[in-house]
């Protein structure tokens, strides 16, 4: 495999392992306020994080 193809494959795998915060929050049936409480932040912080398009959450078995 060429170097460029290897980089693309690695990046694709990284993107597959990341999930948007709001998708995870919905999957565990939490409101933004409930998640904020669990993370000890205010609800607007959760809203801002969910609106960011440049950020994903790496899944590593963390329980919310």
PDB file of C-alpha atoms in Angstrom:
ATOM      1  CA  UNK A   1       0.000   0.000   0.000  1.00  0.00           C
ATOM      2  CA  UNK A   2       1.345   3.441  -0.828  1.00  0.00           C
ATOM      3  CA  UNK A   3       2.103   5.927   1.908  1.00  0.00           C
ATOM      4  CA  UNK A   4      -0.836   8.128   0.897  1.00  0.00           C
ATOM      5  CA  UNK A   5      -3.259   5.198   0.932  1.00  0.00           C
ATOM      6  CA  UNK A   6      -1.937   4.101   4.322  1.00  0.00           C
ATOM      7  CA  UNK A   7      -2.497   7.595   5.736  1.00  0.00           C
ATOM      8  CA  UNK A   8      -6.028   7.664   4.334  1.00  0.00           C
ATOM      9  CA  UNK A   9      -6.787   4.226   5.786  1.00  0.00           C
ATOM     10  CA  UNK A  10      -5.437   5.249   9.196  1.00  0.00           C
ATOM     11  CA  UNK A  11      -7.473   8.451   9.170  1.00  0.00           C
ATOM     12  CA  UNK A  12     -10.612   6.549   8.165  1.00  0.00           C
ATOM     13  CA  UNK A  13     -10.166   4.163  11.090  1.00  0.00           C
ATOM     14  CA  UNK A  14      -9.681   7.089  13.461  1.00  0.00           C
ATOM     15  CA  UNK A  15     -12.894   8.723  12.255  1.00  0.00           C
ATOM     16  CA  UNK A  16     -14.796   5.468  12.686  1.00  0.00           C
ATOM     17  CA  UNK A  17     -13.702   5.294  16.323  1.00  0.00           C
ATOM     18  CA  UNK A  18     -14.995   8.793  17.063  1.00  0.00           C
ATOM     19  CA  UNK A  19     -18.613   9.590  17.712  1.00  0.00           C
ATOM     20  CA  UNK A  20     -20.336  12.937  18.104  1.00  0.00           C
ATOM     21  CA  UNK A  21     -21.144  13.810  21.713  1.00  0.00           C
ATOM     22  CA  UNK A  22     -24.846  14.343  21.020  1.00  0.00           C
ATOM     23  CA  UNK A  23     -25.109  10.867  19.448  1.00  0.00           C
ATOM     24  CA  UNK A  24     -23.639   9.291  22.568  1.00  0.00           C
ATOM     25  CA  UNK A  25     -25.852  11.424  24.814  1.00  0.00           C
ATOM     26  CA  UNK A  26     -28.980  10.390  22.909  1.00  0.00           C
ATOM     27  CA  UNK A  27     -27.915   6.734  22.925  1.00  0.00           C
ATOM     28  CA  UNK A  28     -27.811   6.706  26.726  1.00  0.00           C
ATOM     29  CA  UNK A  29     -31.029   8.776  27.000  1.00  0.00           C
ATOM     30  CA  UNK A  30     -29.560  11.790  28.780  1.00  0.00           C
ATOM     31  CA  UNK A  31     -30.570  15.416  28.432  1.00  0.00           C
ATOM     32  CA  UNK A  32     -27.890  18.057  28.072  1.00  0.00           C
ATOM     33  CA  UNK A  33     -28.640  19.145  31.640  1.00  0.00           C
ATOM     34  CA  UNK A  34     -28.256  15.600  33.004  1.00  0.00           C
ATOM     35  CA  UNK A  35     -24.954  15.109  31.182  1.00  0.00           C
ATOM     36  CA  UNK A  36     -23.718  18.486  32.395  1.00  0.00           C
ATOM     37  CA  UNK A  37     -24.530  17.492  35.962  1.00  0.00           C
ATOM     38  CA  UNK A  38     -22.610  14.218  35.623  1.00  0.00           C
ATOM     39  CA  UNK A  39     -19.601  16.065  34.173  1.00  0.00           C
ATOM     40  CA  UNK A  40     -19.837  18.879  36.735  1.00  0.00           C
ATOM     41  CA  UNK A  41     -20.246  21.588  34.082  1.00  0.00           C
ATOM     42  CA  UNK A  42     -23.132  23.832  33.103  1.00  0.00           C
ATOM     43  CA  UNK A  43     -25.606  22.899  30.367  1.00  0.00           C
ATOM     44  CA  UNK A  44     -24.472  25.639  27.931  1.00  0.00           C
ATOM     45  CA  UNK A  45     -21.010  24.031  27.890  1.00  0.00           C
ATOM     46  CA  UNK A  46     -22.554  20.770  26.661  1.00  0.00           C
ATOM     47  CA  UNK A  47     -24.491  22.654  23.996  1.00  0.00           C
ATOM     48  CA  UNK A  48     -21.314  24.376  22.766  1.00  0.00           C
ATOM     49  CA  UNK A  49     -19.429  21.079  22.669  1.00  0.00           C
ATOM     50  CA  UNK A  50     -22.203  19.420  20.672  1.00  0.00           C
ATOM     51  CA  UNK A  51     -22.210  22.239  18.110  1.00  0.00           C
ATOM     52  CA  UNK A  52     -18.489  21.877  17.389  1.00  0.00           C
ATOM     53  CA  UNK A  53     -17.915  20.094  14.105  1.00  0.00           C
ATOM     54  CA  UNK A  54     -14.202  19.597  14.677  1.00  0.00           C
ATOM     55  CA  UNK A  55     -14.577  17.376  17.706  1.00  0.00           C
ATOM     56  CA  UNK A  56     -15.485  13.764  18.246  1.00  0.00           C
ATOM     57  CA  UNK A  57     -15.541  11.649  21.367  1.00  0.00           C
ATOM     58  CA  UNK A  58     -13.243   8.658  21.309  1.00  0.00           C
ATOM     59  CA  UNK A  59     -15.058   5.631  22.648  1.00  0.00           C
ATOM     60  CA  UNK A  60     -13.046   3.896  25.318  1.00  0.00           C
ATOM     61  CA  UNK A  61     -15.578   2.237  27.564  1.00  0.00           C
ATOM     62  CA  UNK A  62     -16.358   5.275  29.747  1.00  0.00           C
ATOM     63  CA  UNK A  63     -19.733   4.977  31.437  1.00  0.00           C
ATOM     64  CA  UNK A  64     -21.852   8.104  31.508  1.00  0.00           C
TER      65      UNK A  64
END
